[in-house]
């Protein structure tokens, strides 16, 4: 059953009862909170999907409840996906409170308990960490010192550390405070329908799966250009870069969806098992086939080093050395401040041995299956899959990055 609340919204009646929750947003004044979290919570509130909920924001900024509610109102009006009823927006903002992080664990505990008293009973606690990897340990320690681990779950945004050693160390420190069943490490990009629909396109479709292999596919392109620049995240982004921020998280995950074998079930463990097989068979990246760049003006952003070598654009060639994909290159590209924003997966099929079409016509050159989606803030909204006999526009494909066949 689908309601009229908005596109692809589930009716509250179709879901089991949702327990009352106190949601604590760490990094509540940051870019992700403004663009995604606060507008998303408003949308859930208006849709009736979080009927008993209070939101406590915390961050480094020393502001009060009134200022935080004003920030949430502005963010919802600017980035929300539909026009909001003023009364509904007022009601949502009345459920928000704020405590500066500098006031310590006791102040945070007081704010959470005040929200719990407002709801009554023993509501569950949900912590969302929208903070840089370096700050994650301090946040976990704060929750432990405040005695707020009981009845709680914690959501940790990518990147989870900056390398394997740091990720393992962070994981160990998180488990000091929280049990494994309480921890959710997420990549919000994978919640997008464009990502989830790859599985439906492949495994619920008898047309494509038989030709989804090296015998029929010449190469694969995954493009996620963004029109947004770094904005106010200079300090975070300069320590992260496009590769860590997008490639090893978003793009590699999408690549795994494209390359994985059929899972035994549509379940997290089964899907993760098949994705891990892809990662284990990936060839180490060749620096000779990685392109890095910066958009003009990046070094003038506050928090960015004047001689920064951090990339805001990256394009690379990757190989999956297994029976299905041996010899098929995967081209991954992403960048900030690009001319157009989109999420495009292009499957380029092999050319026939001979062709009746004249050279240079573009017809028959890597007939392409594209699954494309545009972010909701882009002028042309929506998602589609297209099968075309014409290849990518001349100069618009990545074969110039291709290495000699192995």
mmCIF file of N, CA, C and O in Angstrom, residues 158-228:
data_model
loop_
_atom_site.group_PDB
_atom_site.id
_atom_site.type_symbol
_atom_site.label_atom_id
_atom_site.label_comp_id
_atom_site.label_asym_id
_atom_site.label_seq_id
_atom_site.Cartn_x
_atom_site.Cartn_y
_atom_site.Cartn_z
ATOM 1 N N UNK A 158 29.947 6.865 6.715
ATOM 2 C CA UNK A 158 31.261 6.705 6.084
ATOM 3 C C UNK A 158 31.943 8.074 6.029
ATOM 4 O O UNK A 158 31.254 9.102 6.066
ATOM 5 N N UNK A 159 33.262 8.144 5.928
ATOM 6 C CA UNK A 159 34.197 7.018 5.961
ATOM 7 C C UNK A 159 34.433 6.540 7.391
ATOM 8 O O UNK A 159 34.498 7.341 8.313
ATOM 9 N N UNK A 160 34.543 5.228 7.553
ATOM 10 C CA UNK A 160 34.782 4.619 8.853
ATOM 11 C C UNK A 160 36.292 4.481 9.011
ATOM 12 O O UNK A 160 36.896 3.486 8.633
ATOM 13 N N UNK A 161 36.923 5.529 9.544
ATOM 14 C CA UNK A 161 38.377 5.584 9.565
ATOM 15 C C UNK A 161 38.903 6.023 8.204
ATOM 16 O O UNK A 161 38.139 6.308 7.282
ATOM 17 N N UNK A 162 40.217 6.083 8.086
ATOM 18 C CA UNK A 162 40.829 6.511 6.827
ATOM 19 C C UNK A 162 41.693 5.424 6.181
ATOM 20 O O UNK A 162 42.110 5.577 5.041
ATOM 21 N N UNK A 163 41.973 4.342 6.917
ATOM 22 C CA UNK A 163 42.688 3.200 6.357
ATOM 23 C C UNK A 163 42.324 1.979 7.204
ATOM 24 O O UNK A 163 41.575 2.084 8.185
ATOM 25 N N UNK A 164 42.826 0.826 6.818
ATOM 26 C CA UNK A 164 42.449 -0.413 7.504
ATOM 27 C C UNK A 164 42.834 -0.386 8.979
ATOM 28 O O UNK A 164 42.032 -0.748 9.851
ATOM 29 N N UNK A 165 44.046 0.062 9.277
ATOM 30 C CA UNK A 165 44.504 0.070 10.665
ATOM 31 C C UNK A 165 43.625 0.964 11.536
ATOM 32 O O UNK A 165 43.226 0.595 12.645
ATOM 33 N N UNK A 166 43.317 2.159 11.007
ATOM 34 C CA UNK A 166 42.485 3.094 11.771
ATOM 35 C C UNK A 166 41.070 2.544 11.913
ATOM 36 O O UNK A 166 40.445 2.647 12.980
ATOM 37 N N UNK A 167 40.533 1.943 10.867
ATOM 38 C CA UNK A 167 39.188 1.379 10.935
ATOM 39 C C UNK A 167 39.110 0.278 11.991
ATOM 40 O O UNK A 167 38.135 0.193 12.753
ATOM 41 N N UNK A 168 40.142 -0.564 12.064
ATOM 42 C CA UNK A 168 40.153 -1.629 13.063
ATOM 43 C C UNK A 168 40.256 -1.057 14.474
ATOM 44 O O UNK A 168 39.588 -1.535 15.402
ATOM 45 N N UNK A 169 41.074 -0.028 14.642
ATOM 46 C CA UNK A 169 41.205 0.620 15.947
ATOM 47 C C UNK A 169 39.895 1.281 16.360
ATOM 48 O O UNK A 169 39.445 1.161 17.506
ATOM 49 N N UNK A 170 39.249 1.993 15.408
ATOM 50 C CA UNK A 170 37.972 2.645 15.691
ATOM 51 C C UNK A 170 36.920 1.600 16.040
ATOM 52 O O UNK A 170 36.129 1.783 16.983
ATOM 53 N N UNK A 171 36.903 0.503 15.321
ATOM 54 C CA UNK A 171 35.933 -0.551 15.575
ATOM 55 C C UNK A 171 36.076 -1.097 16.992
ATOM 56 O O UNK A 171 35.079 -1.311 17.704
ATOM 57 N N UNK A 172 37.314 -1.306 17.411
ATOM 58 C CA UNK A 172 37.552 -1.824 18.760
ATOM 59 C C UNK A 172 37.068 -0.842 19.825
ATOM 60 O O UNK A 172 36.471 -1.248 20.838
ATOM 61 N N UNK A 173 37.286 0.450 19.605
ATOM 62 C CA UNK A 173 36.882 1.454 20.598
ATOM 63 C C UNK A 173 35.363 1.621 20.644
ATOM 64 O O UNK A 173 34.795 1.866 21.720
ATOM 65 N N UNK A 174 34.712 1.468 19.512
ATOM 66 C CA UNK A 174 33.252 1.539 19.505
ATOM 67 C C UNK A 174 32.663 0.384 20.303
ATOM 68 O O UNK A 174 31.690 0.545 21.054
ATOM 69 N N UNK A 175 33.279 -0.803 20.193
ATOM 70 C CA UNK A 175 32.748 -1.982 20.884
ATOM 71 C C UNK A 175 32.972 -1.926 22.395
ATOM 72 O O UNK A 175 32.367 -2.719 23.128
ATOM 73 N N UNK A 176 33.800 -1.024 22.864
ATOM 74 C CA UNK A 176 33.943 -0.841 24.309
ATOM 75 C C UNK A 176 32.645 -0.296 24.900
ATOM 76 O O UNK A 176 32.257 -0.630 26.027
ATOM 77 N N UNK A 177 31.924 0.520 24.122
ATOM 78 C CA UNK A 177 30.709 1.176 24.613
ATOM 79 C C UNK A 177 29.447 0.483 24.101
ATOM 80 O O UNK A 177 28.474 0.330 24.834
ATOM 81 N N UNK A 178 29.462 0.025 22.854
ATOM 82 C CA UNK A 178 28.268 -0.536 22.236
ATOM 83 C C UNK A 178 28.485 -1.975 21.808
ATOM 84 O O UNK A 178 29.555 -2.347 21.329
ATOM 85 N N UNK A 179 27.434 -2.776 21.962
ATOM 86 C CA UNK A 179 27.435 -4.142 21.455
ATOM 87 C C UNK A 179 27.306 -4.118 19.937
ATOM 88 O O UNK A 179 26.767 -3.168 19.358
ATOM 89 N N UNK A 180 27.760 -5.197 19.283
ATOM 90 C CA UNK A 180 27.733 -5.245 17.830
ATOM 91 C C UNK A 180 26.328 -5.069 17.272
ATOM 92 O O UNK A 180 26.127 -4.488 16.202
ATOM 93 N N UNK A 181 25.314 -5.549 18.004
ATOM 94 C CA UNK A 181 23.938 -5.444 17.527
ATOM 95 C C UNK A 181 23.412 -4.011 17.564
ATOM 96 O O UNK A 181 22.372 -3.717 16.954
ATOM 97 N N UNK A 182 24.130 -3.133 18.236
ATOM 98 C CA UNK A 182 23.695 -1.736 18.348
ATOM 99 C C UNK A 182 24.320 -0.832 17.294
ATOM 100 O O UNK A 182 23.939 0.334 17.184
ATOM 101 N N UNK A 183 25.270 -1.335 16.532
ATOM 102 C CA UNK A 183 26.079 -0.490 15.652
ATOM 103 C C UNK A 183 25.661 -0.678 14.199
ATOM 104 O O UNK A 183 25.554 -1.802 13.709
ATOM 105 N N UNK A 184 25.447 0.436 13.520
ATOM 106 C CA UNK A 184 25.098 0.418 12.106
ATOM 107 C C UNK A 184 26.067 1.338 11.360
ATOM 108 O O UNK A 184 26.035 2.556 11.536
ATOM 109 N N UNK A 185 26.937 0.732 10.552
ATOM 110 C CA UNK A 185 27.862 1.513 9.724
ATOM 111 C C UNK A 185 27.209 1.679 8.360
ATOM 112 O O UNK A 185 26.900 0.679 7.703
ATOM 113 N N UNK A 186 26.981 2.896 7.946
ATOM 114 C CA UNK A 186 26.165 3.096 6.751
ATOM 115 C C UNK A 186 26.878 3.958 5.716
ATOM 116 O O UNK A 186 27.812 4.708 6.020
ATOM 117 N N UNK A 187 26.409 3.808 4.496
ATOM 118 C CA UNK A 187 26.742 4.704 3.401
ATOM 119 C C UNK A 187 25.401 5.162 2.847
ATOM 120 O O UNK A 187 24.695 4.391 2.202
ATOM 121 N N UNK A 188 25.013 6.405 3.143
ATOM 122 C CA UNK A 188 23.661 6.853 2.790
ATOM 123 C C UNK A 188 23.405 6.775 1.291
ATOM 124 O O UNK A 188 22.263 6.670 0.845
ATOM 125 N N UNK A 189 24.455 6.795 0.486
ATOM 126 C CA UNK A 189 24.312 6.706 -0.963
ATOM 127 C C UNK A 189 23.643 5.398 -1.376
ATOM 128 O O UNK A 189 22.887 5.349 -2.355
ATOM 129 N N UNK A 190 23.879 4.318 -0.625
ATOM 130 C CA UNK A 190 23.343 3.018 -0.993
ATOM 131 C C UNK A 190 21.853 2.902 -0.695
ATOM 132 O O UNK A 190 21.208 1.934 -1.101
ATOM 133 N N UNK A 191 21.295 3.875 0.009
ATOM 134 C CA UNK A 191 19.856 3.892 0.230
ATOM 135 C C UNK A 191 19.077 4.459 -0.937
ATOM 136 O O UNK A 191 17.842 4.359 -0.985
ATOM 137 N N UNK A 192 19.775 5.030 -1.900
ATOM 138 C CA UNK A 192 19.103 5.610 -3.059
ATOM 139 C C UNK A 192 18.547 4.496 -3.942
ATOM 140 O O UNK A 192 19.157 3.450 -4.119
ATOM 141 N N UNK A 193 17.372 4.742 -4.528
ATOM 142 C CA UNK A 193 16.755 3.726 -5.363
ATOM 143 C C UNK A 193 17.614 3.397 -6.581
ATOM 144 O O UNK A 193 17.597 2.271 -7.080
ATOM 145 N N UNK A 194 18.367 4.376 -7.080
ATOM 146 C CA UNK A 194 19.228 4.110 -8.237
ATOM 147 C C UNK A 194 20.225 3.007 -7.928
ATOM 148 O O UNK A 194 20.554 2.192 -8.791
ATOM 149 N N UNK A 195 20.710 2.961 -6.674
ATOM 150 C CA UNK A 195 21.645 1.909 -6.279
ATOM 151 C C UNK A 195 20.921 0.584 -6.062
ATOM 152 O O UNK A 195 21.345 -0.470 -6.544
ATOM 153 N N UNK A 196 19.811 0.630 -5.356
ATOM 154 C CA UNK A 196 19.097 -0.599 -5.043
ATOM 155 C C UNK A 196 18.503 -1.252 -6.283
ATOM 156 O O UNK A 196 18.389 -2.484 -6.360
ATOM 157 N N UNK A 197 18.134 -0.446 -7.270
ATOM 158 C CA UNK A 197 17.498 -0.997 -8.460
ATOM 159 C C UNK A 197 18.463 -1.759 -9.369
ATOM 160 O O UNK A 197 18.027 -2.434 -10.304
ATOM 161 N N UNK A 198 19.767 -1.625 -9.130
ATOM 162 C CA UNK A 198 20.718 -2.423 -9.906
ATOM 163 C C UNK A 198 20.437 -3.905 -9.711
ATOM 164 O O UNK A 198 20.483 -4.698 -10.666
ATOM 165 N N UNK A 199 20.129 -4.298 -8.481
ATOM 166 C CA UNK A 199 19.839 -5.704 -8.208
ATOM 167 C C UNK A 199 18.590 -6.160 -8.953
ATOM 168 O O UNK A 199 18.547 -7.267 -9.501
ATOM 169 N N UNK A 200 17.569 -5.299 -8.991
ATOM 170 C CA UNK A 200 16.347 -5.659 -9.711
ATOM 171 C C UNK A 200 16.604 -5.748 -11.210
ATOM 172 O O UNK A 200 16.120 -6.666 -11.890
ATOM 173 N N UNK A 201 17.390 -4.810 -11.738
ATOM 174 C CA UNK A 201 17.697 -4.822 -13.167
ATOM 175 C C UNK A 201 18.418 -6.103 -13.554
ATOM 176 O O UNK A 201 18.152 -6.682 -14.612
ATOM 177 N N UNK A 202 19.310 -6.568 -12.701
ATOM 178 C CA UNK A 202 20.109 -7.747 -13.023
ATOM 179 C C UNK A 202 19.378 -9.047 -12.736
ATOM 180 O O UNK A 202 19.274 -9.919 -13.596
ATOM 181 N N UNK A 203 18.868 -9.204 -11.519
ATOM 182 C CA UNK A 203 18.452 -10.521 -11.070
ATOM 183 C C UNK A 203 16.945 -10.766 -11.162
ATOM 184 O O UNK A 203 16.495 -11.880 -10.908
ATOM 185 N N UNK A 204 16.169 -9.742 -11.502
ATOM 186 C CA UNK A 204 14.736 -9.949 -11.721
ATOM 187 C C UNK A 204 14.402 -9.799 -13.195
ATOM 188 O O UNK A 204 13.258 -9.574 -13.561
ATOM 189 N N UNK A 205 15.427 -9.939 -14.045
ATOM 190 C CA UNK A 205 15.250 -9.647 -15.460
ATOM 191 C C UNK A 205 15.951 -10.722 -16.276
ATOM 192 O O UNK A 205 17.167 -10.829 -16.260
ATOM 193 N N UNK A 206 15.146 -11.522 -17.000
ATOM 194 C CA UNK A 206 15.724 -12.588 -17.799
ATOM 195 C C UNK A 206 16.421 -12.119 -19.058
ATOM 196 O O UNK A 206 17.118 -12.900 -19.716
ATOM 197 N N UNK A 207 16.262 -10.828 -19.399
ATOM 198 C CA UNK A 207 16.877 -10.306 -20.617
ATOM 199 C C UNK A 207 18.372 -10.070 -20.446
ATOM 200 O O UNK A 207 19.174 -10.439 -21.309
ATOM 201 N N UNK A 208 18.774 -9.464 -19.331
ATOM 202 C CA UNK A 208 20.147 -8.992 -19.199
ATOM 203 C C UNK A 208 21.104 -9.984 -18.557
ATOM 204 O O UNK A 208 22.278 -10.038 -18.911
ATOM 205 N N UNK A 209 20.657 -10.769 -17.592
ATOM 206 C CA UNK A 209 21.587 -11.607 -16.847
ATOM 207 C C UNK A 209 22.369 -12.576 -17.739
ATOM 208 O O UNK A 209 23.571 -12.769 -17.527
ATOM 209 N N UNK A 210 21.766 -13.189 -18.783
ATOM 210 C CA UNK A 210 22.562 -14.108 -19.615
ATOM 211 C C UNK A 210 23.709 -13.448 -20.367
ATOM 212 O O UNK A 210 24.662 -14.131 -20.751
ATOM 213 N N UNK A 211 23.639 -12.134 -20.598
ATOM 214 C CA UNK A 211 24.706 -11.446 -21.336
ATOM 215 C C UNK A 211 25.544 -10.553 -20.424
ATOM 216 O O UNK A 211 26.333 -9.744 -20.900
ATOM 217 N N UNK A 212 25.375 -10.732 -19.123
ATOM 218 C CA UNK A 212 26.065 -9.869 -18.142
ATOM 219 C C UNK A 212 27.424 -10.480 -17.808
ATOM 220 O O UNK A 212 27.677 -10.902 -16.687
ATOM 221 N N UNK A 213 28.330 -10.496 -18.782
ATOM 222 C CA UNK A 213 29.620 -11.138 -18.561
ATOM 223 C C UNK A 213 30.619 -10.679 -19.626
ATOM 224 O O UNK A 213 30.275 -9.920 -20.538
ATOM 225 N N UNK A 214 31.841 -11.166 -19.511
ATOM 226 C CA UNK A 214 32.949 -10.743 -20.373
ATOM 227 C C UNK A 214 32.745 -11.125 -21.830
ATOM 228 O O UNK A 214 33.361 -10.530 -22.722
ATOM 229 N N UNK A 215 31.897 -12.112 -22.096
ATOM 230 C CA UNK A 215 31.677 -12.521 -23.472
ATOM 231 C C UNK A 215 30.901 -11.482 -24.281
ATOM 232 O O UNK A 215 31.025 -11.428 -25.507
ATOM 233 N N UNK A 216 30.114 -10.664 -23.601
ATOM 234 C CA UNK A 216 29.238 -9.719 -24.281
ATOM 235 C C UNK A 216 29.509 -8.259 -23.921
ATOM 236 O O UNK A 216 29.074 -7.363 -24.652
ATOM 237 N N UNK A 217 30.204 -8.011 -22.811
ATOM 238 C CA UNK A 217 30.410 -6.634 -22.336
ATOM 239 C C UNK A 217 31.857 -6.220 -22.588
ATOM 240 O O UNK A 217 32.796 -6.939 -22.226
ATOM 241 N N UNK A 218 32.022 -5.044 -23.191
ATOM 242 C CA UNK A 218 33.353 -4.521 -23.504
ATOM 243 C C UNK A 218 33.940 -3.773 -22.306
ATOM 244 O O UNK A 218 35.104 -3.953 -21.964
ATOM 245 N N UNK A 219 33.151 -2.914 -21.681
ATOM 246 C CA UNK A 219 33.608 -2.190 -20.497
ATOM 247 C C UNK A 219 32.405 -1.632 -19.751
ATOM 248 O O UNK A 219 31.289 -1.596 -20.278
ATOM 249 N N UNK A 220 32.641 -1.201 -18.532
ATOM 250 C CA UNK A 220 31.596 -0.634 -17.666
ATOM 251 C C UNK A 220 32.064 0.727 -17.186
ATOM 252 O O UNK A 220 33.231 0.902 -16.820
ATOM 253 N N UNK A 221 31.148 1.704 -17.202
ATOM 254 C CA UNK A 221 31.459 3.039 -16.690
ATOM 255 C C UNK A 221 30.495 3.377 -15.561
ATOM 256 O O UNK A 221 29.287 3.151 -15.686
ATOM 257 N N UNK A 222 31.016 3.911 -14.476
ATOM 258 C CA UNK A 222 30.206 4.380 -13.353
ATOM 259 C C UNK A 222 30.584 5.829 -13.094
ATOM 260 O O UNK A 222 31.731 6.121 -12.734
ATOM 261 N N UNK A 223 29.650 6.737 -13.326
ATOM 262 C CA UNK A 223 29.908 8.178 -13.230
ATOM 263 C C UNK A 223 28.990 8.812 -12.194
ATOM 264 O O UNK A 223 27.762 8.643 -12.257
ATOM 265 N N UNK A 224 29.580 9.527 -11.241
ATOM 266 C CA UNK A 224 28.801 10.266 -10.248
ATOM 267 C C UNK A 224 29.354 11.689 -10.165
ATOM 268 O O UNK A 224 30.028 12.057 -9.195
ATOM 269 N N UNK A 225 29.122 12.522 -11.184
ATOM 270 C CA UNK A 225 29.524 13.923 -11.088
ATOM 271 C C UNK A 225 28.560 14.688 -10.183
ATOM 272 O O UNK A 225 27.359 14.367 -10.125
ATOM 273 N N UNK A 226 29.075 15.683 -9.474
ATOM 274 C CA UNK A 226 28.261 16.513 -8.582
ATOM 275 C C UNK A 226 28.453 17.980 -8.942
ATOM 276 O O UNK A 226 29.580 18.432 -9.146
ATOM 277 N N UNK A 227 27.361 18.716 -9.001
ATOM 278 C CA UNK A 227 27.474 20.157 -9.244
ATOM 279 C C UNK A 227 27.911 20.896 -7.984
ATOM 280 O O UNK A 227 28.473 21.991 -8.081
ATOM 281 N N UNK A 228 27.666 20.309 -6.827
ATOM 282 C CA UNK A 228 28.023 20.955 -5.562
ATOM 283 C C UNK A 228 29.530 21.041 -5.412
ATOM 284 O O UNK A 228 30.257 20.135 -5.812
#
